[in-house]
Short mmCIF file of C-alpha atoms in Angstrom, two decimals:
data_model
loop_
_atom_site.label_atom_id
_atom_site.label_comp_id
_atom_site.label_asym_id
_atom_site.label_seq_id
_atom_site.Cartn_x
_atom_site.Cartn_y
_atom_site.Cartn_z
CA UNK A 859 96.77 91.82 109.83
CA UNK A 860 100.34 91.96 111.09
CA UNK A 861 102.23 94.85 112.48
CA UNK A 862 105.22 92.76 111.54
CA UNK A 863 107.24 90.69 113.90
CA UNK A 864 109.85 92.41 115.79
CA UNK A 865 112.66 90.24 114.37
CA UNK A 866 111.34 90.05 110.79
CA UNK A 867 109.78 93.15 109.20
CA UNK A 868 108.17 96.48 109.20
CA UNK A 869 108.91 99.05 111.90
CA UNK A 870 110.40 96.64 114.24
CA UNK A 871 113.40 95.24 112.49
CA UNK A 872 115.72 97.26 114.93
CA UNK A 873 115.35 97.58 118.66
CA UNK A 874 118.70 99.70 119.14
CA UNK A 875 117.99 102.01 122.31
CA UNK A 876 119.37 105.62 122.71
CA UNK A 877 118.54 107.14 126.19
CA UNK A 878 118.22 110.83 125.82
CA UNK A 879 118.43 112.90 128.85
CA UNK A 880 115.76 115.67 128.91
CA UNK A 881 117.43 119.15 128.78
CA UNK A 882 115.96 122.53 129.45
CA UNK A 883 115.15 124.85 126.42
CA UNK A 884 112.59 127.61 125.49
CA UNK A 885 109.03 126.61 124.91
CA UNK A 886 107.60 126.56 121.56
CA UNK A 887 106.68 130.08 120.49
CA UNK A 888 103.27 130.47 119.63
CA UNK A 889 100.93 132.53 117.40
CA UNK A 890 97.57 133.50 117.82
CA UNK A 891 95.04 130.69 119.14
CA UNK A 892 92.13 129.93 116.84
CA UNK A 893 89.14 127.44 117.15
CA UNK A 894 89.19 124.47 115.10
CA UNK A 895 86.45 121.46 115.15
CA UNK A 896 84.61 120.43 118.36
CA UNK A 897 84.48 117.67 120.92
CA UNK A 898 82.49 114.62 119.63
CA UNK A 899 81.44 113.30 122.81
CA UNK A 900 80.01 116.03 124.83
CA UNK A 901 78.43 119.46 124.48
CA UNK A 902 78.18 122.43 126.88
CA UNK A 903 74.90 123.52 128.43
CA UNK A 904 74.08 126.54 130.65
CA UNK A 905 70.86 126.05 132.64
CA UNK A 906 68.41 128.59 134.57
CA UNK A 907 68.26 126.55 137.79
CA UNK A 908 68.54 123.22 139.52
CA UNK A 909 65.71 121.70 137.83
CA UNK A 910 66.98 122.58 134.67
CA UNK A 911 70.10 120.54 135.55
CA UNK A 912 68.26 117.71 136.41
CA UNK A 913 66.59 117.58 133.10
CA UNK A 914 70.13 116.99 131.62
CA UNK A 915 70.45 113.53 132.92
CA UNK A 916 72.84 111.75 135.20
CA UNK A 917 75.76 111.84 133.04
CA UNK A 918 76.16 115.40 133.19
CA UNK A 919 79.26 116.96 134.94
CA UNK A 920 79.34 120.63 136.44
CA UNK A 921 81.56 123.20 135.15
CA UNK A 922 80.50 126.07 137.53
CA UNK A 923 78.21 129.04 137.20
CA UNK A 924 75.23 126.95 135.67
CA UNK A 925 77.27 125.15 133.01
CA UNK A 926 77.49 121.62 132.39
CA UNK A 927 79.31 119.12 130.15
CA UNK A 928 76.51 116.69 128.76
CA UNK A 929 77.42 113.55 127.10
CA UNK A 930 76.17 113.17 123.28
CA UNK A 931 74.12 109.98 123.01
CA UNK A 932 75.41 107.41 120.73
CA UNK A 933 74.62 107.78 117.28
CA UNK A 934 73.52 111.41 117.60
CA UNK A 935 75.49 114.37 115.76
CA UNK A 936 76.92 116.95 118.33
CA UNK A 937 75.33 119.75 116.37
CA UNK A 938 71.98 118.24 116.22
CA UNK A 939 72.14 117.56 120.06
CA UNK A 940 72.84 121.16 120.58
CA UNK A 941 69.71 122.18 118.86
CA UNK A 942 67.83 119.69 120.78
CA UNK A 943 69.01 120.93 124.19
CA UNK A 944 68.51 124.54 123.35
CA UNK A 945 64.63 123.85 122.80
CA UNK A 946 64.30 122.42 126.49
CA UNK A 947 62.90 123.96 129.44
CA UNK A 948 65.34 125.56 131.89
CA UNK A 949 68.31 125.49 129.11
CA UNK A 950 69.80 129.00 128.76
CA UNK A 951 72.15 127.98 126.17
CA UNK A 952 73.79 125.26 124.59
CA UNK A 953 76.87 125.03 122.29
CA UNK A 954 79.77 122.88 120.99
CA UNK A 955 82.93 122.33 122.84
CA UNK A 956 85.27 123.85 120.49
CA UNK A 957 88.88 122.42 120.12
CA UNK A 958 91.55 125.26 120.22
CA UNK A 959 94.81 124.70 118.74
CA UNK A 960 98.10 127.01 118.99
CA UNK A 961 99.95 128.05 115.75
CA UNK A 962 103.56 127.60 116.33
CA UNK A 963 105.24 130.66 114.64
CA UNK A 964 106.83 130.10 111.35
CA UNK A 965 109.52 129.97 109.99
CA UNK A 966 110.13 127.23 112.49
CA UNK A 967 113.57 125.74 113.53
CA UNK A 968 113.62 123.08 116.09
CA UNK A 969 116.19 123.26 118.70
CA UNK A 970 115.88 119.58 119.84
CA UNK A 971 119.32 117.96 120.17
CA UNK A 972 118.66 114.91 118.22
CA UNK A 973 117.41 116.99 115.28
CA UNK A 974 120.27 119.61 115.37
CA UNK A 975 122.80 116.79 115.48
CA UNK A 976 121.07 114.88 112.58
CA UNK A 977 122.26 115.56 109.16
CA UNK A 978 124.23 112.53 108.25
CA UNK A 979 124.63 111.46 111.73
CA UNK A 980 123.46 107.68 112.21
CA UNK A 981 122.97 108.19 115.75
CA UNK A 982 120.70 111.14 115.50
CA UNK A 983 117.51 112.33 113.19
CA UNK A 984 119.18 112.15 109.91
CA UNK A 985 115.99 111.17 108.36
CA UNK A 986 114.23 114.64 109.07
CA UNK A 987 117.14 116.31 107.01
CA UNK A 988 116.55 114.43 103.64
CA UNK A 989 113.01 115.15 103.11
CA UNK A 990 112.94 119.09 102.58
CA UNK A 991 111.39 120.01 105.97
CA UNK A 992 113.45 123.25 106.34
CA UNK A 993 111.69 124.53 103.30
CA UNK A 994 108.28 123.29 104.20
CA UNK A 995 108.73 124.66 107.94
CA UNK A 996 108.82 128.29 106.38
CA UNK A 997 105.20 128.19 105.97
CA UNK A 998 103.71 125.35 107.75
CA UNK A 999 103.99 123.10 110.98
CA UNK A 1000 100.68 121.12 110.50
CA UNK A 1001 98.48 123.28 112.82
CA UNK A 1002 94.71 122.31 112.84
CA UNK A 1003 95.27 118.86 111.13
CA UNK A 1004 94.28 115.51 112.70
CA UNK A 1005 96.16 112.32 111.99
CA UNK A 1006 94.78 109.11 112.81
CA UNK A 1007 97.47 106.37 113.76
CA UNK A 1008 96.11 102.81 113.55
CA UNK A 1009 98.71 100.85 115.55
CA UNK A 1010 99.46 99.60 118.73
CA UNK A 1011 98.25 102.72 120.39
CA UNK A 1012 100.20 105.84 121.55
CA UNK A 1013 101.79 106.70 124.87
CA UNK A 1014 103.64 109.97 125.33
CA UNK A 1015 106.94 110.05 127.14
CA UNK A 1016 108.70 112.92 128.66
CA UNK A 1017 109.23 114.59 125.04
CA UNK A 1018 105.63 114.15 124.26
CA UNK A 1019 103.41 115.57 121.59
CA UNK A 1020 102.89 119.61 121.57
CA UNK A 1021 99.15 119.13 120.95
CA UNK A 1022 96.87 117.08 123.02
CA UNK A 1023 95.65 113.75 121.65
CA UNK A 1024 92.12 113.80 120.04
CA UNK A 1025 89.44 111.17 120.12
CA UNK A 1026 91.40 108.30 121.59
CA UNK A 1027 90.04 104.72 120.64
CA UNK A 1028 90.74 101.28 121.48
CA UNK A 1029 88.92 99.42 118.43
CA UNK A 1030 89.47 95.92 119.96
CA UNK A 1031 87.43 96.76 123.11
CA UNK A 1032 85.30 99.48 121.44
CA UNK A 1033 86.47 101.80 124.17
CA UNK A 1034 86.86 105.56 123.68
CA UNK A 1035 88.25 108.44 125.99
CA UNK A 1036 91.61 109.66 127.41
CA UNK A 1037 94.13 106.66 127.86
CA UNK A 1038 91.94 104.15 126.06
CA UNK A 1039 94.62 103.81 123.39
CA UNK A 1040 97.77 103.51 125.62
CA UNK A 1041 100.41 101.72 123.85
CA UNK A 1042 101.45 98.14 124.95
CA UNK A 1043 104.19 97.76 122.62
CA UNK A 1044 105.96 100.94 121.65
CA UNK A 1045 105.45 100.74 117.80
CA UNK A 1046 102.46 103.08 117.51
CA UNK A 1047 104.05 105.74 119.70
CA UNK A 1048 107.35 105.27 117.65
CA UNK A 1049 105.32 105.90 114.36
CA UNK A 1050 103.22 108.80 116.01
CA UNK A 1051 106.34 110.57 116.95
CA UNK A 1052 107.52 110.66 113.32
CA UNK A 1053 104.36 112.24 112.52
CA UNK A 1054 104.13 114.83 115.21
CA UNK A 1055 106.79 114.56 118.02
CA UNK A 1056 106.87 117.81 120.04
CA UNK A 1057 109.51 119.93 118.59
CA UNK A 1058 111.40 123.02 119.67
CA UNK A 1059 111.26 122.21 123.37
CA UNK A 1060 114.90 121.73 123.69
CA UNK A 1061 114.81 118.17 124.52
CA UNK A 1062 114.83 114.68 122.49
CA UNK A 1063 113.95 115.03 119.06
CA UNK A 1064 111.58 116.58 116.60
CA UNK A 1065 108.70 115.21 114.44
CA UNK A 1066 107.72 116.15 110.85
CA UNK A 1067 104.48 118.23 111.64
CA UNK A 1068 104.89 119.30 115.26
CA UNK A 1069 101.59 121.08 115.44
CA UNK A 1070 99.52 118.28 114.03
CA UNK A 1071 97.08 116.42 116.48
CA UNK A 1072 97.39 112.73 116.78
CA UNK A 1073 94.45 110.62 117.04
CA UNK A 1074 95.53 107.20 118.70
CA UNK A 1075 93.57 104.28 117.56
CA UNK A 1076 94.73 100.87 119.03
CA UNK A 1077 93.83 97.99 116.40
CA UNK A 1078 96.23 95.52 117.73
CA UNK A 1079 96.02 92.61 120.35
CA UNK A 1080 99.75 91.61 120.50
CA UNK A 1081 101.36 91.52 117.25
CA UNK A 1082 98.20 91.05 115.10
CA UNK A 1083 95.26 93.01 114.09
CA UNK A 1084 91.87 91.82 112.93
CA UNK A 1085 90.27 93.21 109.69
CA UNK A 1086 87.37 94.07 111.73
CA UNK A 1087 89.11 96.32 114.22
CA UNK A 1088 91.01 98.06 111.46
CA UNK A 1089 87.73 98.94 109.97
CA UNK A 1090 86.17 100.04 113.13
CA UNK A 1091 89.52 102.19 113.68
CA UNK A 1092 88.85 103.79 110.24
CA UNK A 1093 85.25 104.53 110.76
CA UNK A 1094 86.38 106.07 114.16
CA UNK A 1095 88.90 108.20 112.26
CA UNK A 1096 86.09 109.26 109.79
CA UNK A 1097 83.59 110.04 112.44
CA UNK A 1098 86.13 112.37 114.41
CA UNK A 1099 87.14 114.29 111.42
CA UNK A 1100 90.69 112.84 110.48
CA UNK A 1101 92.45 114.50 107.72
CA UNK A 1102 95.22 111.72 107.19
CA UNK A 1103 95.12 108.01 108.19
CA UNK A 1104 98.55 106.20 108.66
CA UNK A 1105 98.37 102.41 108.32
CA UNK A 1106 101.94 100.97 109.24
CA UNK A 1107 100.37 97.35 109.03
CA UNK A 1108 99.62 95.02 106.42
CA UNK A 1109 99.50 91.17 105.03
CA UNK A 1110 101.83 89.89 102.54
CA UNK A 1111 98.93 87.97 100.52
CA UNK A 1112 95.18 88.47 100.25
CA UNK A 1113 92.71 91.46 100.88
CA UNK A 1114 89.60 92.15 102.66
CA UNK A 1115 86.33 93.35 101.17
CA UNK A 1116 85.04 94.96 104.43
CA UNK A 1117 88.41 96.86 104.76
CA UNK A 1118 87.89 98.02 101.13
CA UNK A 1119 84.51 99.33 101.89
CA UNK A 1120 86.06 101.06 104.98
CA UNK A 1121 88.74 102.58 102.91
CA UNK A 1122 86.05 103.59 100.40
CA UNK A 1123 84.14 105.64 103.06
CA UNK A 1124 87.37 107.23 104.07
CA UNK A 1125 88.10 108.21 100.43
CA UNK A 1126 84.37 109.57 100.27
CA UNK A 1127 85.49 111.49 103.30
CA UNK A 1128 88.20 113.06 101.52
CA UNK A 1129 91.19 111.67 103.91
CA UNK A 1130 94.63 111.06 102.85
CA UNK A 1131 95.35 107.36 103.54
CA UNK A 1132 99.12 106.25 103.65
CA UNK A 1133 100.38 102.57 104.33
CA UNK A 1134 103.71 100.83 104.69
CA UNK A 1135 104.56 98.97 101.76
CA UNK A 1136 105.88 95.98 103.51
CA UNK A 1137 109.30 94.56 104.64
CA UNK A 1138 109.85 91.30 102.76
CA UNK A 1139 111.61 92.86 99.92
CA UNK A 1140 108.95 91.43 97.40
CA UNK A 1141 105.52 92.73 96.12
CA UNK A 1142 103.38 95.37 97.96
CA UNK A 1143 101.55 94.29 101.12
CA UNK A 1144 97.89 94.90 101.38
CA UNK A 1145 96.30 97.53 102.10
CA UNK A 1146 99.46 99.30 100.66
CA UNK A 1147 98.66 97.91 97.27
CA UNK A 1148 95.29 99.16 97.35
CA UNK A 1149 94.65 102.03 94.52
CA UNK A 1150 93.23 104.41 96.94
CA UNK A 1151 96.04 103.94 99.49
CA UNK A 1152 99.74 105.92 99.17
CA UNK A 1153 102.14 102.99 99.37
CA UNK A 1154 105.37 104.07 101.07
CA UNK A 1155 108.61 102.20 100.78
CA UNK A 1156 111.89 102.84 102.83
CA UNK A 1157 115.18 104.64 102.11
CA UNK A 1158 118.46 104.51 103.94
CA UNK A 1159 120.58 107.39 105.30
CA UNK A 1160 122.43 107.37 101.77
CA UNK A 1161 118.91 107.74 100.16
CA UNK A 1162 119.23 104.35 98.75
CA UNK A 1163 116.30 101.71 98.80
CA UNK A 1164 117.15 98.96 101.30
CA UNK A 1165 116.58 95.22 100.30
CA UNK A 1166 113.84 94.75 102.71
CA UNK A 1167 111.48 97.53 101.43
CA UNK A 1168 108.65 95.95 99.41
CA UNK A 1169 108.43 97.32 95.87
CA UNK A 1170 106.42 96.85 92.63
CA UNK A 1171 103.19 97.62 91.14
CA UNK A 1172 101.53 100.56 93.15
CA UNK A 1173 104.50 101.66 94.86
CA UNK A 1174 104.15 105.64 95.09
CA UNK A 1175 106.79 107.02 97.17
CA UNK A 1176 109.74 106.09 99.48
CA UNK A 1177 110.79 107.98 102.64
CA UNK A 1178 113.38 107.35 105.46
CA UNK A 1179 112.76 103.86 106.83
CA UNK A 1180 116.44 103.37 108.03
CA UNK A 1181 118.68 100.27 108.69
CA UNK A 1182 120.11 98.58 111.57
CA UNK A 1183 123.26 100.90 111.55
CA UNK A 1184 121.49 104.06 111.02
CA UNK A 1185 117.73 103.55 112.32
CA UNK A 1186 114.83 106.08 112.57
CA UNK A 1187 115.15 107.73 115.95
CA UNK A 1188 111.85 108.61 118.03
CA UNK A 1189 110.59 108.50 121.65
CA UNK A 1190 109.36 105.24 122.88
CA UNK A 1191 108.56 104.49 126.34
CA UNK A 1192 110.64 107.56 127.83
CA UNK A 1193 113.70 106.93 125.70
CA UNK A 1194 114.72 107.44 122.20
CA UNK A 1195 114.62 104.28 120.33
CA UNK A 1196 116.02 103.12 116.86
CA UNK A 1197 113.69 101.45 114.67
CA UNK A 1198 114.03 100.51 110.90
CA UNK A 1199 111.06 99.57 108.61
CA UNK A 1200 108.65 100.86 106.27
CA UNK A 1201 106.36 101.71 109.28
CA UNK A 1202 108.54 104.36 109.75
CA UNK A 1203 108.69 105.43 106.09
CA UNK A 1204 104.89 105.61 106.30
CA UNK A 1205 104.71 107.86 109.11
CA UNK A 1206 107.07 110.40 107.54
CA UNK A 1207 104.82 110.59 104.45
CA UNK A 1208 101.88 110.98 106.61
CA UNK A 1209 103.46 113.81 108.55
CA UNK A 1210 104.35 115.72 105.11
CA UNK A 1211 100.63 115.11 104.28
CA UNK A 1212 99.59 116.89 107.30
CA UNK A 1213 102.01 119.78 106.74
CA UNK A 1214 100.44 120.24 103.22
CA UNK A 1215 96.70 119.95 104.55
CA UNK A 1216 97.67 122.75 107.06
CA UNK A 1217 99.10 124.83 104.50
CA UNK A 1218 96.48 124.39 101.75
CA UNK A 1219 93.41 123.54 103.68
CA UNK A 1220 91.19 123.80 100.59
CA UNK A 1221 93.28 121.18 98.81
CA UNK A 1222 91.63 117.78 98.24
CA UNK A 1223 93.10 114.63 99.42
CA UNK A 1224 93.73 113.70 95.65
CA UNK A 1225 95.54 116.94 95.18
CA UNK A 1226 97.67 116.34 98.26
CA UNK A 1227 98.67 112.84 96.98
CA UNK A 1228 99.57 114.09 93.42
CA UNK A 1229 101.69 117.04 94.77
CA UNK A 1230 103.82 114.60 96.77
CA UNK A 1231 104.13 112.26 94.23
CA UNK A 1232 104.84 115.13 91.48
CA UNK A 1233 107.47 116.88 93.59
CA UNK A 1234 109.36 113.74 95.00
CA UNK A 1235 113.03 113.63 94.34
CA UNK A 1236 113.91 110.93 91.57
CA UNK A 1237 116.06 108.08 92.92
CA UNK A 1238 116.17 105.45 90.42
CA UNK A 1239 115.58 105.45 86.44
CA UNK A 1240 113.71 108.76 85.04
CA UNK A 1241 110.10 108.92 86.32
CA UNK A 1242 108.28 106.02 88.24
CA UNK A 1243 110.34 102.85 88.90
CA UNK A 1244 109.43 99.77 90.74
CA UNK A 1245 112.04 100.33 93.77
CA UNK A 1246 111.43 103.77 94.67
CA UNK A 1247 108.18 104.63 92.95
CA UNK A 1248 108.05 108.41 92.04
CA UNK A 1249 111.00 108.96 94.53
CA UNK A 1250 111.75 110.58 98.00
CA UNK A 1251 109.21 112.61 99.42
CA UNK A 1252 110.07 116.22 99.63
CA UNK A 1253 107.90 118.34 101.87
CA UNK A 1254 108.82 121.83 100.87
CA UNK A 1255 108.61 121.21 97.03
CA UNK A 1256 105.20 119.54 97.83
CA UNK A 1257 103.78 122.30 99.49
CA UNK A 1258 104.79 124.67 96.72
CA UNK A 1259 103.33 122.26 94.18
CA UNK A 1260 100.13 121.66 95.90
CA UNK A 1261 99.92 125.92 96.06
CA UNK A 1262 100.00 125.86 92.45
CA UNK A 1263 97.79 123.08 91.97
CA UNK A 1264 94.98 124.57 94.21
CA UNK A 1265 95.45 127.93 92.37
CA UNK A 1266 94.92 126.40 89.09
CA UNK A 1267 91.79 124.14 90.45
CA UNK A 1268 93.14 120.97 88.91
CA UNK A 1269 94.90 117.71 89.87
CA UNK A 1270 97.74 117.87 87.37
CA UNK A 1271 100.82 119.04 88.91
CA UNK A 1272 102.12 120.97 85.79
CA UNK A 1273 100.02 123.50 84.16
CA UNK A 1274 98.29 122.37 81.02
CA UNK A 1275 96.77 124.96 78.76
CA UNK A 1276 93.38 124.27 77.72
CA UNK A 1277 92.87 122.74 74.44
CA UNK A 1278 96.56 121.53 74.15
CA UNK A 1279 97.39 118.33 72.57
CA UNK A 1280 98.42 115.20 74.79
CA UNK A 1281 99.86 112.08 73.61
CA UNK A 1282 99.68 108.93 75.78
CA UNK A 1283 101.91 106.05 75.20
CA UNK A 1284 102.58 102.75 76.89
CA UNK A 1285 106.18 101.33 77.03
CA UNK A 1286 105.27 97.64 76.93
CA UNK A 1287 108.78 96.52 78.20
CA UNK A 1288 108.28 98.31 81.35
CA UNK A 1289 104.39 98.57 81.66
CA UNK A 1290 104.94 102.53 82.03
CA UNK A 1291 102.36 104.67 80.84
CA UNK A 1292 103.51 108.23 79.76
CA UNK A 1293 101.44 111.47 79.06
CA UNK A 1294 103.04 114.08 76.94
CA UNK A 1295 102.23 117.66 76.30
CA UNK A 1296 104.09 118.05 72.88
CA UNK A 1297 107.75 116.70 73.71
CA UNK A 1298 107.28 117.52 77.42
CA UNK A 1299 106.49 114.59 79.75
CA UNK A 1300 103.76 115.73 82.18
CA UNK A 1301 102.90 112.53 83.83
CA UNK A 1302 103.78 108.80 84.21
CA UNK A 1303 102.11 105.73 85.91
CA UNK A 1304 102.56 102.21 86.29
CA UNK A 1305 100.17 100.42 83.77
CA UNK A 1306 98.03 97.65 85.47
CA UNK A 1307 96.82 98.73 88.77
CA UNK A 1308 93.34 97.73 89.98
CA UNK A 1309 90.80 99.88 88.35
CA UNK A 1310 92.87 101.10 85.58
CA UNK A 1311 91.30 101.11 82.23
CA UNK A 1312 93.30 100.98 78.99
CA UNK A 1313 92.09 102.20 75.72
CA UNK A 1314 93.15 103.25 72.32
CA UNK A 1315 92.96 106.66 70.54
CA UNK A 1316 94.49 109.01 67.93
CA UNK A 1317 96.12 111.16 70.59
CA UNK A 1318 98.56 113.04 68.00
CA UNK A 1319 96.15 113.24 65.13
CA UNK A 1320 98.40 111.09 62.96
CA UNK A 1321 95.75 109.01 61.92
CA UNK A 1322 97.18 106.13 64.05
CA UNK A 1323 95.54 104.96 67.25
CA UNK A 1324 98.00 104.51 70.30
CA UNK A 1325 97.66 103.06 73.61
CA UNK A 1326 96.26 105.14 76.41
CA UNK A 1327 95.20 104.68 80.09
CA UNK A 1328 92.70 106.06 82.42
CA UNK A 1329 93.89 105.37 86.16
CA UNK A 1330 90.71 105.65 88.32
CA UNK A 1331 92.91 105.89 91.52
CA UNK A 1332 94.62 109.21 90.13
#
C-alpha cells in the first residue's frame, strides 16, 4: 500500500515551501470545559495506605495524596478494570481518567495570516475558503471528535494543534504512547493539519476542524505500508473511540480481504471512513473504491478537477487538492509547505465529517456521509458524474442537511412523505440510477458498485416494470 511517491502521486506531487514566521496573537477563546471519553491505557486509584499501593503492582505511578495511575492490562476494558480495583483490599476509590476538551466559542473566525489572506490567493489557504467553512463555523469547530490519521505519523510544529493528540500508535512496531507515531516524512503531519491545524492563534494557518483531536497512527515504513499494518491501525482506531478515519493512501490495482474485514469492523463501530481517490487520473485506487469508504477526488483553486485526480465508479466527493501553482498549505516540519494531491482532498472531507459529528453527535456515520453527498456543490453535469462525484464538499450546508436528517430520523436528504410514490430509473448510457418523487429527483447513484442489487418493479403503477437499484453501501 503506497502513500504515493513524492514525484508521482497523492499528497506529495508538490514540495513547494513557504516559511511562515510565527506572529503573536490572541489565544483561542474558550467556552465551558466538558468531559469526553477517558484514557484507554491507565485508570486512577486512591489507596488507604502503603500496603494498598503495593498491591497495585510495579507499573503504578504516584500522583500524590494517595492517588496512583495504574496501567490497564492488555485486553482488559478500562471500565471493567476499575470495577476489579474497587473491590480490592486497601483501595478507597478507582475511576477512569476522563479526557476533557475545550469548546472554542462559536461563531468562530480564524485570525491566522495564511487563512485571512486566502480567498483566491495561490500563496495562501485558498482551499479553506471554497468549502463553506464560514457557515459551518457558526455552530461547530469539531470539539469532542476524534479523527484517526493513518499515515506517516504526525509531529506538531510551532503552530501545532489546539487539542492534545490521543492514542498515538506506530502500527509498524506495535508501539503506543506519546511520540510513538512521530512523523518521519511530513506527509501525515500535513494531512492532519488540514483536518485540525490549531486556528485562531494568530500565526501560520488554520484547519477545517480546529477543536477536533487527532489520533496519529503511523502505518508507513518509508513510502510503503503493508495491509497488515493498516489493519492494525484501523483496529487501534476502533478500540480508542475514533469517530473518523482518514486514509490518504492506496494501491492502483487489487484489494485485500484482511483490510476489507477491518473496514467492516470500522463500519460496525459507526466510524466515518474517508480515503483519497488516487493520483493517476484513472480509476479509483483501493481502498477508496470500497463501497463503505468515502472516495474523495481533488479540485483546484478554480474549482475544476485536475487531470491527476482519479475518478469513475465509486467517486463520491471532491475537495481542495491543489496544483503546483496553487497547492494546499499546511504546517510540515516547522514551516508551511505546499502539497498537492488527493491526500489533501481526503483530509478536507475528514475535517468536514468531524465538524458534522461534533454538531450532531446523535447522527450515524451513514447520515454524515449522505449529508455531505446531498449538500455538495455540483461541479459537472447535473447530479453525479465520474469526474467530481456528487460535487465539492460544502461544510455549512452539510451541517444544516444533517440536522434535518437527524430530526426526521432518516437517511434521505430530502424529506419524503410516508406512502409517497417513488419511481426508479436507470439511464443505460451513463449507468446512473435516479429515484424520483413525482417529477422531483430525490437521489442519484452510479449503478454497479460492489454489493449493489438491481431489480425490476412497477414503481409508477402503470403496469410496466422498470429497473430499480438497491445500493447496499447507502
